[in-house]
XYZ file of C-alpha atoms in Angstrom:
332
model
C 0.000 0.000 0.000
C 2.778 2.534 0.680
C 3.909 2.038 -2.936
C 0.509 3.228 -4.165
C 0.565 6.270 -1.899
C 3.993 7.208 -3.210
C 3.495 6.744 -6.953
C 0.522 9.127 -7.107
C 2.952 12.033 -6.702
C 6.269 10.470 -7.662
C 5.425 9.323 -11.191
C 3.933 12.622 -12.458
C 6.781 14.511 -10.760
C 9.406 12.450 -12.605
C 7.509 12.503 -15.906
C 7.241 16.280 -15.640
C 11.033 16.573 -15.511
C 11.602 17.207 -11.824
C 14.197 15.918 -9.415
C 12.594 14.388 -6.322
C 13.527 13.801 -2.689
C 11.418 11.210 -0.835
C 10.904 11.270 2.922
C 9.045 8.018 3.773
C 6.932 7.398 6.825
C 8.922 5.969 9.764
C 6.349 3.141 9.801
C 7.315 2.055 6.267
C 10.911 3.239 5.868
C 12.230 0.736 3.326
C 9.707 1.726 0.631
C 11.828 4.698 -0.459
C 14.940 2.555 -0.620
C 13.229 -0.042 -2.806
C 11.733 2.546 -5.141
C 15.089 4.272 -5.513
C 16.625 0.899 -6.367
C 13.971 0.245 -9.028
C 14.630 3.586 -10.728
C 18.399 3.089 -10.607
C 18.025 -0.321 -12.264
C 15.750 1.255 -14.884
C 18.483 3.755 -15.812
C 17.353 6.967 -14.114
C 20.391 9.293 -13.864
C 22.046 9.490 -10.474
C 20.673 12.196 -8.210
C 17.309 12.640 -9.964
C 15.649 10.589 -7.238
C 16.962 10.707 -3.666
C 15.570 9.788 -0.257
C 16.279 10.334 3.411
C 14.891 9.073 6.699
C 13.785 11.551 9.322
C 11.582 11.668 12.396
C 12.574 15.154 13.515
C 10.027 17.964 12.985
C 12.854 20.513 13.226
C 14.779 18.883 10.390
C 11.643 18.602 8.303
C 10.871 22.292 8.784
C 14.371 23.185 7.594
C 13.939 21.119 4.440
C 10.496 22.530 3.641
C 11.928 26.039 4.045
C 14.939 25.387 1.820
C 14.671 27.661 -1.249
C 15.837 24.825 -3.519
C 12.588 22.960 -2.768
C 10.010 24.092 -5.345
C 7.037 21.932 -4.292
C 6.144 19.874 -1.242
C 3.705 16.940 -1.502
C 2.536 15.347 1.723
C 0.305 12.333 2.314
C -0.849 11.705 5.869
C -2.931 13.114 8.682
C -4.606 16.513 8.878
C -2.287 17.434 11.762
C 0.738 16.468 9.679
C -0.535 18.434 6.700
C -1.106 21.517 8.800
C 2.436 21.215 10.182
C 3.881 21.051 6.657
C 1.758 23.991 5.533
C 2.822 26.010 8.572
C 6.495 25.234 7.933
C 6.100 26.502 4.371
C 4.132 29.604 5.359
C 7.087 32.003 5.182
C 7.896 30.969 1.586
C 6.079 31.353 -1.718
C 6.003 27.622 -2.400
C 3.233 25.266 -3.423
C 2.149 22.555 -0.997
C 0.071 19.583 -2.133
C -1.747 17.816 0.686
C -3.497 14.443 0.542
C -4.951 14.058 4.003
C -7.701 12.168 5.769
C -11.150 11.038 4.800
C -14.446 10.057 6.377
C -15.899 8.709 3.197
C -19.666 8.163 3.099
C -21.843 5.836 1.048
C -25.571 6.253 0.450
C -27.601 3.118 -0.324
C -30.891 3.964 -2.039
C -33.931 1.718 -1.706
C -33.838 0.393 -5.291
C -30.571 -1.566 -5.048
C -30.020 -5.296 -5.002
C -29.309 -5.507 -1.287
C -27.086 -8.582 -1.389
C -24.902 -7.071 -4.118
C -24.641 -3.748 -2.291
C -23.689 -5.486 0.961
C -20.800 -7.327 -0.714
C -19.498 -4.097 -2.225
C -19.859 -2.055 0.957
C -18.106 -4.604 3.167
C -15.194 -4.762 0.744
C -15.061 -0.949 0.499
C -15.054 -0.592 4.275
C -12.614 -3.258 5.406
C -10.254 -3.860 2.491
C -6.701 -3.463 3.840
C -8.277 -3.615 7.325
C -9.970 -0.284 6.588
C -6.588 1.429 6.385
C -7.222 3.595 3.361
C -7.899 7.308 3.113
C -10.802 6.486 0.779
C -12.229 3.446 2.577
C -15.917 3.653 3.472
C -16.397 4.976 7.010
C -20.063 6.047 7.064
C -22.957 4.141 5.510
C -26.344 5.819 5.090
C -29.183 3.479 4.114
C -32.748 4.239 3.086
C -34.962 3.260 6.001
C -37.123 1.099 3.723
C -34.266 -1.380 3.240
C -32.173 -0.694 6.342
C -32.922 -3.904 8.223
C -32.595 -6.036 5.103
C -29.271 -4.384 4.283
C -27.906 -4.983 7.796
C -28.844 -8.667 7.531
C -27.079 -8.875 4.161
C -23.933 -7.292 5.598
C -24.036 -9.772 8.468
C -24.235 -12.616 5.971
C -21.165 -11.288 4.132
C -19.178 -10.833 7.338
C -19.896 -14.409 8.395
C -17.846 -15.521 5.402
C -14.853 -13.303 6.179
C -11.741 -14.567 7.939
C -9.621 -12.453 10.275
C -6.094 -13.770 10.578
C -2.575 -14.125 9.244
C -2.275 -12.036 6.044
C 0.141 -14.589 4.573
C -2.647 -17.202 4.690
C -4.425 -17.099 1.319
C -7.727 -17.786 3.064
C -7.522 -14.596 5.114
C -9.680 -11.588 4.218
C -8.644 -9.197 7.008
C -5.207 -8.890 8.595
C -3.937 -6.779 11.501
C -3.788 -3.007 11.610
C -0.404 -1.321 11.451
C 0.283 -0.569 15.130
C -0.893 -0.885 18.705
C -1.666 2.823 18.670
C -3.910 2.369 15.644
C -5.694 -0.599 17.250
C -6.355 1.406 20.410
C -7.704 4.385 18.434
C -10.107 2.212 16.431
C -11.360 0.409 19.519
C -11.853 3.773 21.273
C -14.202 4.849 18.451
C -16.166 1.614 18.791
C -16.418 1.972 22.564
C -17.535 5.598 22.309
C -20.333 4.596 19.911
C -21.500 1.705 22.093
C -21.422 3.895 25.204
C -23.746 6.351 23.422
C -26.293 3.728 22.387
C -24.982 2.177 19.189
C -25.538 -1.538 18.721
C -22.823 -4.034 17.831
C -24.526 -6.009 15.066
C -21.438 -8.004 14.090
C -22.383 -11.633 13.429
C -20.815 -14.602 15.171
C -17.555 -15.517 13.476
C -14.960 -17.851 14.952
C -12.024 -15.951 13.459
C -13.327 -12.649 14.837
C -13.609 -14.138 18.331
C -10.223 -15.854 18.258
C -7.697 -13.809 16.270
C -3.993 -14.719 16.315
C -2.413 -13.968 19.682
C 0.427 -12.018 18.099
C -0.429 -8.895 16.129
C -2.658 -5.824 16.281
C -5.893 -7.476 15.191
C -9.204 -5.596 15.198
C -12.296 -7.599 14.329
C -14.500 -6.202 11.560
C -17.307 -4.471 13.462
C -20.807 -3.667 12.201
C -22.477 -0.863 14.165
C -26.126 0.185 13.935
C -28.160 2.901 15.672
C -25.340 5.372 15.131
C -25.587 9.154 14.805
C -23.404 12.198 14.303
C -22.763 12.737 17.999
C -20.449 9.713 17.867
C -16.755 9.873 17.022
C -17.116 6.896 14.690
C -19.305 9.051 12.422
C -17.250 12.241 12.601
C -13.566 11.406 13.087
C -11.388 9.318 10.787
C -11.415 5.760 12.167
C -9.020 4.141 9.683
C -10.035 0.629 10.628
C -12.438 -2.232 9.782
C -15.597 -0.623 11.151
C -18.940 -0.361 9.330
C -21.330 2.155 10.979
C -24.793 2.081 9.376
C -27.344 4.897 9.811
C -30.956 5.118 8.606
C -32.067 8.004 6.397
C -35.537 8.954 5.189
C -34.738 10.689 1.907
C -32.142 11.641 -0.665
C -31.978 15.135 0.793
C -31.270 13.856 4.295
C -28.599 11.511 2.970
C -26.780 14.289 1.095
C -27.009 16.627 4.094
C -25.459 14.023 6.381
C -22.795 13.079 3.844
C -21.740 16.727 3.739
C -21.775 17.046 7.544
C -18.057 16.371 7.864
C -14.760 18.221 7.991
C -13.538 15.845 5.291
C -14.347 15.535 1.598
C -12.167 12.987 -0.153
C -14.587 10.538 -1.790
C -18.257 9.622 -1.535
C -20.515 7.132 -3.263
C -24.172 6.668 -4.195
C -25.548 3.195 -4.837
C -28.677 2.941 -6.986
C -30.174 1.531 -10.172
C -31.219 5.051 -11.134
C -27.900 6.422 -12.389
C -29.570 9.560 -13.741
C -30.821 10.402 -10.244
C -27.400 9.563 -8.821
C -25.749 11.954 -11.273
C -28.075 14.648 -9.990
C -27.359 13.900 -6.329
C -23.579 13.796 -6.617
C -23.559 17.379 -7.899
C -24.393 18.408 -4.320
C -21.946 16.135 -2.522
C -18.834 17.874 -1.197
C -16.054 15.484 -2.165
C -13.142 15.423 -4.571
C -14.273 12.149 -6.144
C -17.868 10.952 -6.224
C -18.671 7.417 -7.295
C -21.875 5.805 -8.461
C -22.110 2.075 -7.718
C -18.460 1.675 -6.712
C -16.041 3.016 -4.097
C -12.476 2.996 -2.794
C -10.924 3.320 -6.250
C -8.412 5.981 -7.287
C -8.886 5.979 -11.062
C -5.623 6.790 -12.905
C -7.482 8.824 -15.556
C -9.316 11.056 -13.060
C -7.859 13.804 -10.892
C -7.412 12.742 -7.268
C -8.173 15.653 -4.958
C -9.857 16.475 -1.682
C -12.338 19.038 -0.420
C -12.203 20.702 2.997
C -9.729 19.064 5.394
C -9.047 16.207 3.000
C -6.407 18.322 1.340
C -5.513 20.503 -1.603
C -3.765 20.094 -4.911
C -4.308 17.014 -7.037
C -2.628 13.984 -8.498
C -3.559 11.467 -11.205
C -5.332 12.216 -14.457
C -4.403 15.009 -16.860
C -4.805 17.630 -14.161
C -2.497 15.707 -11.846
C 0.518 17.111 -13.702
C -0.341 20.757 -13.106
C 1.287 21.162 -9.695
C 4.515 19.610 -10.990
C 5.051 22.138 -13.770
C 5.333 25.923 -13.937
C 3.863 27.931 -16.790
C 6.170 30.188 -18.777
C 5.029 32.527 -21.536
C 7.227 33.419 -24.535
C 6.545 36.722 -26.289
C 8.956 37.353 -29.186
C 8.613 40.344 -31.498
C 10.608 40.681 -34.705
C 13.423 43.228 -34.508
C 12.399 46.402 -36.314
C 14.151 46.918 -39.688
C-alpha cells in the first residue's frame, strides 16, 4: 500500500522533468529505498531521485523552508498536513496535501441488497480499513435498512480475520498498537452512546492470532453524528450504518463532515445519482463503486481532505510551472 501512496505524486513529478527527494513514513521506511533501487536499475540518472529518513520535525521544517525545494507533496494526517503547511508559510512555495477522509456511502432503496452489501463490506474493510478512501459512514434508506444490515451480516460471516500470509484470510492486523487502540476507542464511544454491535458470530473474529494488532470487523447500527465513529477518521475495519428517510437527508449528512475525499451513491437510477452527486462535497464521487483511485481522473480532496491534485491530466499541473514566450521581430 505505501507504494501506491507514493506513486501518485512520484510518477507525475518524474515525468514532468523534476528531481525528487522522498521522505518516507517511519512506519514504512524501506519503501523509499526499494523505489530508488527500481529507478536506478531502470536507468534513471544518479541524483534525480533521492531519499532520506527523518523523524525530527525541526529537520523537516528546515527542508520545507529550503529555497531549492520548489514543491512539497505530503500524504498523511490533517495534523501532519497543517504542520507542513505552517512550515512553508514564510515561503512562496506550493504545498500539495493528501490528508484524511471520512468517506460516506448512500444506499438507495432500489438496489439489489445482497450485491450492495458485498461491495460495501469490501469498500469498508479492504486493507483492514486502512485507506484514506475506505468507506467509514454508511447511510441506508430506512425502507431497506434492516434487510441491508442482515445482508452485511451474511457477508461478514464468510470473512476470515487472521494471518495475512494465509491465502484464506480476508482481514489482517492493523499497522500498530496505537492504531488498534484508536479504532477500539471509536467503537467503545459509539457503544457507550447507544450504538448496537450487530457483528455476526464468526470464529475468526472471536479468536484472532495472539500475536499482532488485530481488530475484528465491526458492524455498528443505531449510530448518529454525535459519535466519534461518524465524525472522526477511524481508519479501521468498522462499518457504521445509519438510517435516512430521503435523498436530501442523505446528502445533508454526507456533507456534515470536515472531510471531503470521496463519496458514493448506490442505486439503479444512475440519472438520479448523477443529480445527487452534484451536491456532494467530495473530490471524487462514485456511483455504484467506491475505494478506487482511477488513474485517468484527478485525485483531490475538499475541505480538510487536502488541496492540490494527483492522477489524471490535471495531476501534472502542480509539478510544472507555466512560462510565456513573447517574441517580437526586430524592427528593420
